[in-house]
Structure formats: structure tokens, C-alpha cells
């Protein structure tokens, strides 16, 4: 039976600690951190993520403003909003909820955010700083994964870590953070040959693909640490599920994260932490 890392419990503990810290800010700095989230369109997934971010902000005592715009907004109008928020001294963090409608260039919008207010850690200068090991705002999901591993007492240094997925928001940065923790890292993807052979060598396996129950028990070695980043609908039950076949893998893993209640809550928790960090850097 694996040790289950509850992102829900860990994030609740960390949010309570942050709330106690934020409560001291008005006396010290005259205000609390302010996070502005821009939501374009009505995509149900995005609406739910934005609602979760507002709820977490309330729990931590962070001021949250959600700007909702229709998906007909032009790129120029969106860039104008970002410019205004960049210039607003009472805004500490700016998050543009992705994905954006096709007629808007997401890279351009993300690059327009002031680097010092980029709470997602997606700005090219933050990405460059991550890869050059300079101080930066770390992307929330990879940061949360490292916190989960450490909270469970998982030794990372010197171990074989395999990451499936090489996206800019999860796979690549989590590979880099594991490397920074001195793991020996393999990053697998859709062109990897004999994926099972690669994943069976993993002492730490991080899966960020976006395919329900893609990783089966035969792909995981006994005693592996398994971090499931995927958020999918199970085609059979319609319920949320991860990228790994949890029921089959949990008995053979040493440590595992559930979906829901695993990486997801930690991502939002790290967004709160990043907002506080951006706020504190302004004083
Ligand atoms: P993405 O941008 O679509 O990237 C998916 C990655 O998986 C790609 O690198 C792709 O390889 C790889 N892949 C696809 N099919 C594969 C296969 N058959 N074998 C091996 N690799 C394969 O997705 P993402 O944004 O990284 O997100 C991945 C999952 O994590 C999604 O379910 C998403 O909803 C979830 N997610 C969760 C959180 C959270 O907080 N819990 C945060 C972000 C994302 P190629 O590069 O070769 O195409």
C-alpha cells in the first residue's frame, strides 16, 4: 500500500500558514497582496479554475479581482488591460487564464505582463531565469510537485526521475526542478520509443500527459513514487481521473498522489505563495 500524498491536506496547512502571515501585512505594509485574474470567455474548465483561485485567495486573505471579458475581446484590448494592471501600484500579481481564444496570441499576452507581477511564472524572462538558476517566480504546478515530494520525505537527489510530458507549463519545468534537486532526469514524450521500458526505470515518475489512465501498472516498478498531474474525465464513469491507473498502481507504488485532491490543490496553493512573493518584492 502506497503512502498517499494529499494535496488537499498539504495545501490547507500551507494556506493556513500563509493566512497568518498575510494577516500581519496591513500593519507592516498598509495593505494585503492583490491578485488580478483575467478570464476571457466562458470555458467551464477555466471558469472553475478561476473560481478556485478566488476561493483560495479569500482563505489566505489575498485581495482577488477577477476581470471577465467576452471571447470577442480583441488582442489589442486585452493587451491594454494588461498594460493598465502593470502600471497599477496596487496590483501585485496578474494572471491571464489560459487557454485564450484562437484569435489572441497567448505568448504575446504573457510576454506583456510585467515580469515582477507574473505570478504564473510563464513570462519568458522568468522561464529564462529558471533555466539559468537565477531567482525567479517558479511555475505553480512544478513548484507544488516538489513541495509534495519533500513533504512526503521522498529523497530526490541521485534518484532516477522520469517525467512523461514536455509542455512549457508542466513537463519541462518539473524536469528542470527535479534536475536542480539532483535527480537524474529523463523527459519522455509522444515520440519516446518503448515508453514502458523507460518508465520502469523510474524511482520517481511524474506523469503530465492529459490522457485518462494512460500509465498502467506494468509500466511502473515496485516501490516507485508516482505523481499524477493529469486532470481528465474517465470515459467510463464520467468522473475526474488522472493520467495513471490509480487503482492498479497504488498497491505497488511507495508514494502516490490522487486525482482529484493531489497536484491540483497544490498548484493553487503555490499561486497564493507566488502572489505573496511578488507583493513582498515590492517593499
Ligand atoms: P500538453 O501541453 O498537452 O502536453 C502533453 C504532453 O504529453 C506532451 O509533451 C506530449 O508529447 C505528451 N504526450 C502525449 N501523448 C503521449 C503519449 N502517448 N506518450 C507519451 N507522451 C505523450 O499538456 P499539459 O498542459 O502539460 O497538461 C498535461 C495534463 O496535466 C493535462 O491533463 C492537464 O489538464 C493537467 N494539468 C494539471 C494541472 C494541475 O494543477 N493539476 C496543471 C496543469 C496541467 P509531445 O510533446 O511529443 O506532443
PDB file of N, CA and C in Angstrom, residues 56-154:
ATOM      1  N   UNK A  56      -9.378  30.396  -2.923  1.00  0.00           N
ATOM      2  CA  UNK A  56      -8.106  30.256  -2.196  1.00  0.00           C
ATOM      3  C   UNK A  56      -7.610  31.618  -1.729  1.00  0.00           C
ATOM      4  N   UNK A  57      -7.769  32.642  -2.584  1.00  0.00           N
ATOM      5  CA  UNK A  57      -7.339  33.997  -2.195  1.00  0.00           C
ATOM      6  C   UNK A  57      -8.081  34.423  -0.936  1.00  0.00           C
ATOM      7  N   UNK A  58      -9.385  34.167  -0.901  1.00  0.00           N
ATOM      8  CA  UNK A  58     -10.196  34.555   0.273  1.00  0.00           C
ATOM      9  C   UNK A  58      -9.691  33.831   1.515  1.00  0.00           C
ATOM     10  N   UNK A  59      -9.363  32.553   1.365  1.00  0.00           N
ATOM     11  CA  UNK A  59      -8.873  31.773   2.516  1.00  0.00           C
ATOM     12  C   UNK A  59      -7.564  32.343   3.069  1.00  0.00           C
ATOM     13  N   UNK A  60      -6.714  32.822   2.160  1.00  0.00           N
ATOM     14  CA  UNK A  60      -5.385  33.292   2.575  1.00  0.00           C
ATOM     15  C   UNK A  60      -5.410  34.770   2.974  1.00  0.00           C
ATOM     16  N   UNK A  61      -6.471  35.481   2.572  1.00  0.00           N
ATOM     17  CA  UNK A  61      -6.565  36.915   2.896  1.00  0.00           C
ATOM     18  C   UNK A  61      -5.992  37.798   1.809  1.00  0.00           C
ATOM     19  N   UNK A  62      -5.806  37.197   0.630  1.00  0.00           N
ATOM     20  CA  UNK A  62      -5.302  37.959  -0.528  1.00  0.00           C
ATOM     21  C   UNK A  62      -6.497  38.618  -1.216  1.00  0.00           C
ATOM     22  N   UNK A  63      -6.322  39.893  -1.599  1.00  0.00           N
ATOM     23  CA  UNK A  63      -7.392  40.554  -2.357  1.00  0.00           C
ATOM     24  C   UNK A  63      -7.407  39.987  -3.771  1.00  0.00           C
ATOM     25  N   UNK A  64      -8.579  39.605  -4.247  1.00  0.00           N
ATOM     26  CA  UNK A  64      -8.674  38.991  -5.576  1.00  0.00           C
ATOM     27  C   UNK A  64      -9.657  39.777  -6.429  1.00  0.00           C
ATOM     28  N   UNK A  65      -9.223  40.143  -7.620  1.00  0.00           N
ATOM     29  CA  UNK A  65     -10.143  40.759  -8.575  1.00  0.00           C
ATOM     30  C   UNK A  65     -10.166  39.872  -9.805  1.00  0.00           C
ATOM     31  N   UNK A  66     -11.356  39.477 -10.239  1.00  0.00           N
ATOM     32  CA  UNK A  66     -11.450  38.722 -11.484  1.00  0.00           C
ATOM     33  C   UNK A  66     -12.069  39.632 -12.545  1.00  0.00           C
ATOM     34  N   UNK A  67     -11.326  39.847 -13.622  1.00  0.00           N
ATOM     35  CA  UNK A  67     -11.846  40.644 -14.744  1.00  0.00           C
ATOM     36  C   UNK A  67     -12.364  39.660 -15.784  1.00  0.00           C
ATOM     37  N   UNK A  68     -13.668  39.718 -16.040  1.00  0.00           N
ATOM     38  CA  UNK A  68     -14.258  38.798 -17.024  1.00  0.00           C
ATOM     39  C   UNK A  68     -14.516  39.536 -18.323  1.00  0.00           C
ATOM     40  N   UNK A  69     -14.060  38.981 -19.421  1.00  0.00           N
ATOM     41  CA  UNK A  69     -14.264  39.602 -20.736  1.00  0.00           C
ATOM     42  C   UNK A  69     -14.829  38.557 -21.699  1.00  0.00           C
ATOM     43  N   UNK A  70     -15.660  38.998 -22.644  1.00  0.00           N
ATOM     44  CA  UNK A  70     -16.203  38.036 -23.611  1.00  0.00           C
ATOM     45  C   UNK A  70     -15.121  37.535 -24.558  1.00  0.00           C
ATOM     46  N   UNK A  71     -15.358  36.368 -25.186  1.00  0.00           N
ATOM     47  CA  UNK A  71     -14.299  35.827 -26.059  1.00  0.00           C
ATOM     48  C   UNK A  71     -14.184  36.588 -27.384  1.00  0.00           C
ATOM     49  N   UNK A  72     -14.985  37.657 -27.516  1.00  0.00           N
ATOM     50  CA  UNK A  72     -14.864  38.510 -28.701  1.00  0.00           C
ATOM     51  C   UNK A  72     -13.847  39.632 -28.468  1.00  0.00           C
ATOM     52  N   UNK A  73     -13.302  39.720 -27.258  1.00  0.00           N
ATOM     53  CA  UNK A  73     -12.335  40.785 -26.968  1.00  0.00           C
ATOM     54  C   UNK A  73     -11.163  40.684 -27.954  1.00  0.00           C
ATOM     55  N   UNK A  74     -10.664  41.846 -28.390  1.00  0.00           N
ATOM     56  CA  UNK A  74      -9.536  41.801 -29.336  1.00  0.00           C
ATOM     57  C   UNK A  74      -8.227  41.671 -28.556  1.00  0.00           C
ATOM     58  N   UNK A  75      -7.193  41.247 -29.263  1.00  0.00           N
ATOM     59  CA  UNK A  75      -5.877  41.132 -28.630  1.00  0.00           C
ATOM     60  C   UNK A  75      -5.420  42.495 -28.108  1.00  0.00           C
ATOM     61  N   UNK A  76      -5.683  43.537 -28.923  1.00  0.00           N
ATOM     62  CA  UNK A  76      -5.251  44.893 -28.530  1.00  0.00           C
ATOM     63  C   UNK A  76      -5.947  45.325 -27.235  1.00  0.00           C
ATOM     64  N   UNK A  77      -7.250  45.018 -27.123  1.00  0.00           N
ATOM     65  CA  UNK A  77      -7.975  45.393 -25.894  1.00  0.00           C
ATOM     66  C   UNK A  77      -7.414  44.653 -24.687  1.00  0.00           C
ATOM     67  N   UNK A  78      -7.106  43.379 -24.875  1.00  0.00           N
ATOM     68  CA  UNK A  78      -6.559  42.586 -23.772  1.00  0.00           C
ATOM     69  C   UNK A  78      -5.184  43.120 -23.360  1.00  0.00           C
ATOM     70  N   UNK A  79      -4.375  43.453 -24.349  1.00  0.00           N
ATOM     71  CA  UNK A  79      -3.041  43.997 -24.054  1.00  0.00           C
ATOM     72  C   UNK A  79      -3.147  45.336 -23.309  1.00  0.00           C
ATOM     73  N   UNK A  80      -4.177  46.100 -23.647  1.00  0.00           N
ATOM     74  CA  UNK A  80      -4.404  47.388 -22.983  1.00  0.00           C
ATOM     75  C   UNK A  80      -4.732  47.162 -21.492  1.00  0.00           C
ATOM     76  N   UNK A  81      -5.549  46.153 -21.208  1.00  0.00           N
ATOM     77  CA  UNK A  81      -5.882  45.829 -19.811  1.00  0.00           C
ATOM     78  C   UNK A  81      -4.616  45.419 -19.054  1.00  0.00           C
ATOM     79  N   UNK A  82      -3.799  44.576 -19.695  1.00  0.00           N
ATOM     80  CA  UNK A  82      -2.551  44.128 -19.057  1.00  0.00           C
ATOM     81  C   UNK A  82      -1.653  45.334 -18.758  1.00  0.00           C
ATOM     82  N   UNK A  83      -1.562  46.255 -19.721  1.00  0.00           N
ATOM     83  CA  UNK A  83      -0.736  47.464 -19.524  1.00  0.00           C
ATOM     84  C   UNK A  83      -1.207  48.257 -18.315  1.00  0.00           C
ATOM     85  N   UNK A  84      -2.540  48.421 -18.212  1.00  0.00           N
ATOM     86  CA  UNK A  84      -3.087  49.188 -17.079  1.00  0.00           C
ATOM     87  C   UNK A  84      -2.752  48.517 -15.748  1.00  0.00           C
ATOM     88  N   UNK A  85      -2.877  47.189 -15.735  1.00  0.00           N
ATOM     89  CA  UNK A  85      -2.580  46.451 -14.490  1.00  0.00           C
ATOM     90  C   UNK A  85      -1.086  46.515 -14.172  1.00  0.00           C
ATOM     91  N   UNK A  86      -0.253  46.474 -15.199  1.00  0.00           N
ATOM     92  CA  UNK A  86       1.200  46.597 -14.983  1.00  0.00           C
ATOM     93  C   UNK A  86       1.521  47.920 -14.291  1.00  0.00           C
ATOM     94  N   UNK A  87       0.790  48.965 -14.702  1.00  0.00           N
ATOM     95  CA  UNK A  87       1.096  50.312 -14.198  1.00  0.00           C
ATOM     96  C   UNK A  87       0.432  50.586 -12.843  1.00  0.00           C
ATOM     97  N   UNK A  88      -0.482  49.734 -12.422  1.00  0.00           N
ATOM     98  CA  UNK A  88      -1.248  49.985 -11.193  1.00  0.00           C
ATOM     99  C   UNK A  88      -0.413  49.561  -9.967  1.00  0.00           C
ATOM    100  N   UNK A  89      -0.015  50.521  -9.122  1.00  0.00           N
ATOM    101  CA  UNK A  89       0.838  50.161  -7.977  1.00  0.00           C
ATOM    102  C   UNK A  89       0.129  49.287  -6.947  1.00  0.00           C
ATOM    103  N   UNK A  90      -1.189  49.199  -7.029  1.00  0.00           N
ATOM    104  CA  UNK A  90      -1.927  48.367  -6.054  1.00  0.00           C
ATOM    105  C   UNK A  90      -2.206  46.966  -6.588  1.00  0.00           C
ATOM    106  N   UNK A  91      -1.595  46.625  -7.710  1.00  0.00           N
ATOM    107  CA  UNK A  91      -1.737  45.262  -8.242  1.00  0.00           C
ATOM    108  C   UNK A  91      -0.380  44.574  -8.129  1.00  0.00           C
ATOM    109  N   UNK A  92      -0.359  43.417  -7.453  1.00  0.00           N
ATOM    110  CA  UNK A  92       0.907  42.700  -7.240  1.00  0.00           C
ATOM    111  C   UNK A  92       1.074  41.516  -8.173  1.00  0.00           C
ATOM    112  N   UNK A  93      -0.057  40.892  -8.546  1.00  0.00           N
ATOM    113  CA  UNK A  93       0.015  39.708  -9.393  1.00  0.00           C
ATOM    114  C   UNK A  93      -1.024  39.782 -10.502  1.00  0.00           C
ATOM    115  N   UNK A  94      -0.609  39.371 -11.714  1.00  0.00           N
ATOM    116  CA  UNK A  94      -1.530  39.345 -12.859  1.00  0.00           C
ATOM    117  C   UNK A  94      -1.507  37.937 -13.431  1.00  0.00           C
ATOM    118  N   UNK A  95      -2.693  37.359 -13.593  1.00  0.00           N
ATOM    119  CA  UNK A  95      -2.771  36.015 -14.176  1.00  0.00           C
ATOM    120  C   UNK A  95      -3.797  36.036 -15.302  1.00  0.00           C
ATOM    121  N   UNK A  96      -3.362  35.675 -16.482  1.00  0.00           N
ATOM    122  CA  UNK A  96      -4.292  35.551 -17.604  1.00  0.00           C
ATOM    123  C   UNK A  96      -4.629  34.061 -17.721  1.00  0.00           C
ATOM    124  N   UNK A  97      -5.905  33.729 -17.493  1.00  0.00           N
ATOM    125  CA  UNK A  97      -6.293  32.317 -17.522  1.00  0.00           C
ATOM    126  C   UNK A  97      -6.172  31.777 -18.947  1.00  0.00           C
ATOM    127  N   UNK A  98      -5.458  30.673 -19.090  1.00  0.00           N
ATOM    128  CA  UNK A  98      -5.299  30.036 -20.405  1.00  0.00           C
ATOM    129  C   UNK A  98      -6.240  28.834 -20.496  1.00  0.00           C
ATOM    130  N   UNK A  99      -6.678  28.406 -21.646  1.00  0.00           N
ATOM    131  CA  UNK A  99      -6.298  28.943 -22.957  1.00  0.00           C
ATOM    132  C   UNK A  99      -7.090  30.196 -23.317  1.00  0.00           C
ATOM    133  N   UNK A 100      -6.495  31.010 -24.200  1.00  0.00           N
ATOM    134  CA  UNK A 100      -7.185  32.176 -24.744  1.00  0.00           C
ATOM    135  C   UNK A 100      -7.802  31.789 -26.091  1.00  0.00           C
ATOM    136  N   UNK A 101      -8.820  32.551 -26.539  1.00  0.00           N
ATOM    137  CA  UNK A 101      -9.393  32.262 -27.863  1.00  0.00           C
ATOM    138  C   UNK A 101      -8.312  32.298 -28.944  1.00  0.00           C
ATOM    139  N   UNK A 102      -8.584  31.562 -30.016  1.00  0.00           N
ATOM    140  CA  UNK A 102      -7.558  31.371 -31.068  1.00  0.00           C
ATOM    141  C   UNK A 102      -7.067  32.665 -31.710  1.00  0.00           C
ATOM    142  N   UNK A 103      -7.938  33.702 -31.749  1.00  0.00           N
ATOM    143  CA  UNK A 103      -7.522  34.934 -32.441  1.00  0.00           C
ATOM    144  C   UNK A 103      -6.551  35.773 -31.582  1.00  0.00           C
ATOM    145  N   UNK A 104      -6.288  35.307 -30.351  1.00  0.00           N
ATOM    146  CA  UNK A 104      -5.367  36.047 -29.481  1.00  0.00           C
ATOM    147  C   UNK A 104      -4.074  35.243 -29.325  1.00  0.00           C
ATOM    148  N   UNK A 105      -2.944  35.930 -29.484  1.00  0.00           N
ATOM    149  CA  UNK A 105      -1.642  35.278 -29.357  1.00  0.00           C
ATOM    150  C   UNK A 105      -1.260  35.223 -27.865  1.00  0.00           C
ATOM    151  N   UNK A 106      -1.413  34.029 -27.277  1.00  0.00           N
ATOM    152  CA  UNK A 106      -1.173  33.872 -25.827  1.00  0.00           C
ATOM    153  C   UNK A 106       0.245  34.282 -25.449  1.00  0.00           C
ATOM    154  N   UNK A 107       1.223  33.883 -26.294  1.00  0.00           N
ATOM    155  CA  UNK A 107       2.628  34.192 -25.974  1.00  0.00           C
ATOM    156  C   UNK A 107       2.828  35.703 -25.859  1.00  0.00           C
ATOM    157  N   UNK A 108       2.161  36.443 -26.756  1.00  0.00           N
ATOM    158  CA  UNK A 108       2.306  37.899 -26.760  1.00  0.00           C
ATOM    159  C   UNK A 108       1.700  38.489 -25.487  1.00  0.00           C
ATOM    160  N   UNK A 109       0.558  37.953 -25.083  1.00  0.00           N
ATOM    161  CA  UNK A 109      -0.124  38.469 -23.886  1.00  0.00           C
ATOM    162  C   UNK A 109       0.704  38.155 -22.636  1.00  0.00           C
ATOM    163  N   UNK A 110       1.208  36.935 -22.553  1.00  0.00           N
ATOM    164  CA  UNK A 110       2.011  36.551 -21.379  1.00  0.00           C
ATOM    165  C   UNK A 110       3.282  37.415 -21.306  1.00  0.00           C
ATOM    166  N   UNK A 111       3.889  37.644 -22.478  1.00  0.00           N
ATOM    167  CA  UNK A 111       5.127  38.450 -22.504  1.00  0.00           C
ATOM    168  C   UNK A 111       4.855  39.912 -22.148  1.00  0.00           C
ATOM    169  N   UNK A 112       3.598  40.335 -22.292  1.00  0.00           N
ATOM    170  CA  UNK A 112       3.262  41.738 -21.995  1.00  0.00           C
ATOM    171  C   UNK A 112       3.109  41.974 -20.488  1.00  0.00           C
ATOM    172  N   UNK A 113       2.918  40.892 -19.724  1.00  0.00           N
ATOM    173  CA  UNK A 113       2.776  41.041 -18.265  1.00  0.00           C
ATOM    174  C   UNK A 113       4.127  41.465 -17.682  1.00  0.00           C
ATOM    175  N   UNK A 114       4.085  42.446 -16.784  1.00  0.00           N
ATOM    176  CA  UNK A 114       5.316  42.850 -16.100  1.00  0.00           C
ATOM    177  C   UNK A 114       5.903  41.608 -15.402  1.00  0.00           C
ATOM    178  N   UNK A 115       7.160  41.320 -15.659  1.00  0.00           N
ATOM    179  CA  UNK A 115       7.797  40.104 -15.108  1.00  0.00           C
ATOM    180  C   UNK A 115       7.615  40.024 -13.588  1.00  0.00           C
ATOM    181  N   UNK A 116       7.667  41.194 -12.934  1.00  0.00           N
ATOM    182  CA  UNK A 116       7.592  41.194 -11.470  1.00  0.00           C
ATOM    183  C   UNK A 116       6.170  40.903 -10.963  1.00  0.00           C
ATOM    184  N   UNK A 117       5.177  40.907 -11.883  1.00  0.00           N
ATOM    185  CA  UNK A 117       3.796  40.596 -11.487  1.00  0.00           C
ATOM    186  C   UNK A 117       3.328  39.264 -12.084  1.00  0.00           C
ATOM    187  N   UNK A 118       4.255  38.533 -12.692  1.00  0.00           N
ATOM    188  CA  UNK A 118       3.928  37.279 -13.398  1.00  0.00           C
ATOM    189  C   UNK A 118       3.832  36.123 -12.388  1.00  0.00           C
ATOM    190  N   UNK A 119       2.678  36.007 -11.729  1.00  0.00           N
ATOM    191  CA  UNK A 119       2.519  35.006 -10.659  1.00  0.00           C
ATOM    192  C   UNK A 119       2.495  33.564 -11.171  1.00  0.00           C
ATOM    193  N   UNK A 120       2.250  33.387 -12.473  1.00  0.00           N
ATOM    194  CA  UNK A 120       2.245  32.042 -13.050  1.00  0.00           C
ATOM    195  C   UNK A 120       3.665  31.554 -13.373  1.00  0.00           C
ATOM    196  N   UNK A 121       4.603  32.488 -13.456  1.00  0.00           N
ATOM    197  CA  UNK A 121       5.980  32.108 -13.828  1.00  0.00           C
ATOM    198  C   UNK A 121       6.105  31.710 -15.287  1.00  0.00           C
ATOM    199  N   UNK A 122       5.217  32.245 -16.152  1.00  0.00           N
ATOM    200  CA  UNK A 122       5.232  31.870 -17.581  1.00  0.00           C
ATOM    201  C   UNK A 122       5.945  32.907 -18.451  1.00  0.00           C
ATOM    202  N   UNK A 123       6.257  34.087 -17.886  1.00  0.00           N
ATOM    203  CA  UNK A 123       6.911  35.131 -18.686  1.00  0.00           C
ATOM    204  C   UNK A 123       8.266  34.618 -19.176  1.00  0.00           C
ATOM    205  N   UNK A 124       8.629  34.929 -20.440  1.00  0.00           N
ATOM    206  CA  UNK A 124       9.914  34.408 -20.968  1.00  0.00           C
ATOM    207  C   UNK A 124      11.110  34.720 -20.075  1.00  0.00           C
ATOM    208  N   UNK A 125      11.100  35.870 -19.417  1.00  0.00           N
ATOM    209  CA  UNK A 125      12.253  36.194 -18.556  1.00  0.00           C
ATOM    210  C   UNK A 125      12.261  35.330 -17.292  1.00  0.00           C
ATOM    211  N   UNK A 126      11.075  34.973 -16.790  1.00  0.00           N
ATOM    212  CA  UNK A 126      11.038  34.051 -15.647  1.00  0.00           C
ATOM    213  C   UNK A 126      11.472  32.651 -16.072  1.00  0.00           C
ATOM    214  N   UNK A 127      11.051  32.254 -17.276  1.00  0.00           N
ATOM    215  CA  UNK A 127      11.446  30.934 -17.775  1.00  0.00           C
ATOM    216  C   UNK A 127      12.971  30.890 -17.950  1.00  0.00           C
ATOM    217  N   UNK A 128      13.517  31.966 -18.534  1.00  0.00           N
ATOM    218  CA  UNK A 128      14.976  32.020 -18.732  1.00  0.00           C
ATOM    219  C   UNK A 128      15.689  31.965 -17.385  1.00  0.00           C
ATOM    220  N   UNK A 129      15.152  32.691 -16.401  1.00  0.00           N
ATOM    221  CA  UNK A 129      15.787  32.713 -15.078  1.00  0.00           C
ATOM    222  C   UNK A 129      15.755  31.313 -14.447  1.00  0.00           C
ATOM    223  N   UNK A 130      14.651  30.598 -14.648  1.00  0.00           N
ATOM    224  CA  UNK A 130      14.560  29.229 -14.113  1.00  0.00           C
ATOM    225  C   UNK A 130      15.668  28.357 -14.701  1.00  0.00           C
ATOM    226  N   UNK A 131      15.861  28.454 -16.027  1.00  0.00           N
ATOM    227  CA  UNK A 131      16.839  27.585 -16.679  1.00  0.00           C
ATOM    228  C   UNK A 131      18.272  28.028 -16.405  1.00  0.00           C
ATOM    229  N   UNK A 132      18.431  29.287 -15.974  1.00  0.00           N
ATOM    230  CA  UNK A 132      19.784  29.745 -15.636  1.00  0.00           C
ATOM    231  C   UNK A 132      20.024  29.722 -14.136  1.00  0.00           C
ATOM    232  N   UNK A 133      19.043  29.169 -13.407  1.00  0.00           N
ATOM    233  CA  UNK A 133      19.152  29.039 -11.947  1.00  0.00           C
ATOM    234  C   UNK A 133      19.282  30.397 -11.262  1.00  0.00           C
ATOM    235  N   UNK A 134      18.613  31.400 -11.800  1.00  0.00           N
ATOM    236  CA  UNK A 134      18.570  32.708 -11.153  1.00  0.00           C
ATOM    237  C   UNK A 134      17.275  32.801 -10.362  1.00  0.00           C
ATOM    238  N   UNK A 135      17.200  33.713  -9.371  1.00  0.00           N
ATOM    239  CA  UNK A 135      15.953  33.850  -8.618  1.00  0.00           C
ATOM    240  C   UNK A 135      14.813  34.199  -9.578  1.00  0.00           C
ATOM    241  N   UNK A 136      13.665  33.554  -9.403  1.00  0.00           N
ATOM    242  CA  UNK A 136      12.543  33.810 -10.308  1.00  0.00           C
ATOM    243  C   UNK A 136      11.251  33.330  -9.665  1.00  0.00           C
ATOM    244  N   UNK A 137      10.137  33.668 -10.298  1.00  0.00           N
ATOM    245  CA  UNK A 137       8.854  33.108  -9.875  1.00  0.00           C
ATOM    246  C   UNK A 137       8.721  31.751 -10.547  1.00  0.00           C
ATOM    247  N   UNK A 138       8.594  30.703  -9.735  1.00  0.00           N
ATOM    248  CA  UNK A 138       8.517  29.352 -10.296  1.00  0.00           C
ATOM    249  C   UNK A 138       7.090  29.057 -10.749  1.00  0.00           C
ATOM    250  N   UNK A 139       6.928  28.322 -11.860  1.00  0.00           N
ATOM    251  CA  UNK A 139       5.583  27.938 -12.276  1.00  0.00           C
ATOM    252  C   UNK A 139       4.917  27.069 -11.196  1.00  0.00           C
ATOM    253  N   UNK A 140       3.612  27.290 -11.010  1.00  0.00           N
ATOM    254  CA  UNK A 140       2.919  26.766  -9.819  1.00  0.00           C
ATOM    255  C   UNK A 140       2.858  25.238  -9.745  1.00  0.00           C
ATOM    256  N   UNK A 141       2.525  24.577 -10.852  1.00  0.00           N
ATOM    257  CA  UNK A 141       2.351  23.115 -10.778  1.00  0.00           C
ATOM    258  C   UNK A 141       3.679  22.415 -10.473  1.00  0.00           C
ATOM    259  N   UNK A 142       4.766  22.715 -11.200  1.00  0.00           N
ATOM    260  CA  UNK A 142       6.050  22.086 -10.855  1.00  0.00           C
ATOM    261  C   UNK A 142       6.500  22.409  -9.432  1.00  0.00           C
ATOM    262  N   UNK A 143       6.295  23.644  -9.008  1.00  0.00           N
ATOM    263  CA  UNK A 143       6.688  24.032  -7.648  1.00  0.00           C
ATOM    264  C   UNK A 143       5.913  23.194  -6.627  1.00  0.00           C
ATOM    265  N   UNK A 144       4.617  23.019  -6.878  1.00  0.00           N
ATOM    266  CA  UNK A 144       3.773  22.226  -5.976  1.00  0.00           C
ATOM    267  C   UNK A 144       4.208  20.772  -5.919  1.00  0.00           C
ATOM    268  N   UNK A 145       4.639  20.242  -7.059  1.00  0.00           N
ATOM    269  CA  UNK A 145       5.082  18.836  -7.105  1.00  0.00           C
ATOM    270  C   UNK A 145       6.312  18.638  -6.220  1.00  0.00           C
ATOM    271  N   UNK A 146       7.267  19.556  -6.313  1.00  0.00           N
ATOM    272  CA  UNK A 146       8.480  19.426  -5.483  1.00  0.00           C
ATOM    273  C   UNK A 146       8.103  19.525  -4.002  1.00  0.00           C
ATOM    274  N   UNK A 147       7.185  20.429  -3.679  1.00  0.00           N
ATOM    275  CA  UNK A 147       6.755  20.540  -2.276  1.00  0.00           C
ATOM    276  C   UNK A 147       6.105  19.232  -1.800  1.00  0.00           C
ATOM    277  N   UNK A 148       5.320  18.616  -2.668  1.00  0.00           N
ATOM    278  CA  UNK A 148       4.665  17.356  -2.291  1.00  0.00           C
ATOM    279  C   UNK A 148       5.701  16.269  -2.024  1.00  0.00           C
ATOM    280  N   UNK A 149       6.693  16.170  -2.916  1.00  0.00           N
ATOM    281  CA  UNK A 149       7.726  15.147  -2.737  1.00  0.00           C
ATOM    282  C   UNK A 149       8.459  15.371  -1.413  1.00  0.00           C
ATOM    283  N   UNK A 150       8.796  16.629  -1.138  1.00  0.00           N
ATOM    284  CA  UNK A 150       9.548  16.923   0.091  1.00  0.00           C
ATOM    285  C   UNK A 150       8.682  16.672   1.310  1.00  0.00           C
ATOM    286  N   UNK A 151       7.402  17.009   1.223  1.00  0.00           N
ATOM    287  CA  UNK A 151       6.518  16.821   2.387  1.00  0.00           C
ATOM    288  C   UNK A 151       6.392  15.339   2.744  1.00  0.00           C
ATOM    289  N   UNK A 152       6.520  14.485   1.717  1.00  0.00           N
ATOM    290  CA  UNK A 152       6.399  13.041   1.966  1.00  0.00           C
ATOM    291  C   UNK A 152       7.744  12.433   2.326  1.00  0.00           C
ATOM    292  N   UNK A 153       8.771  13.284   2.414  1.00  0.00           N
ATOM    293  CA  UNK A 153      10.096  12.781   2.795  1.00  0.00           C
ATOM    294  C   UNK A 153      10.775  12.004   1.684  1.00  0.00           C
ATOM    295  N   UNK A 154      10.345  12.215   0.441  1.00  0.00           N
ATOM    296  CA  UNK A 154      10.954  11.484  -0.678  1.00  0.00           C
ATOM    297  C   UNK A 154      12.349  12.057  -0.952  1.00  0.00           C
TER     298      UNK A 154
END
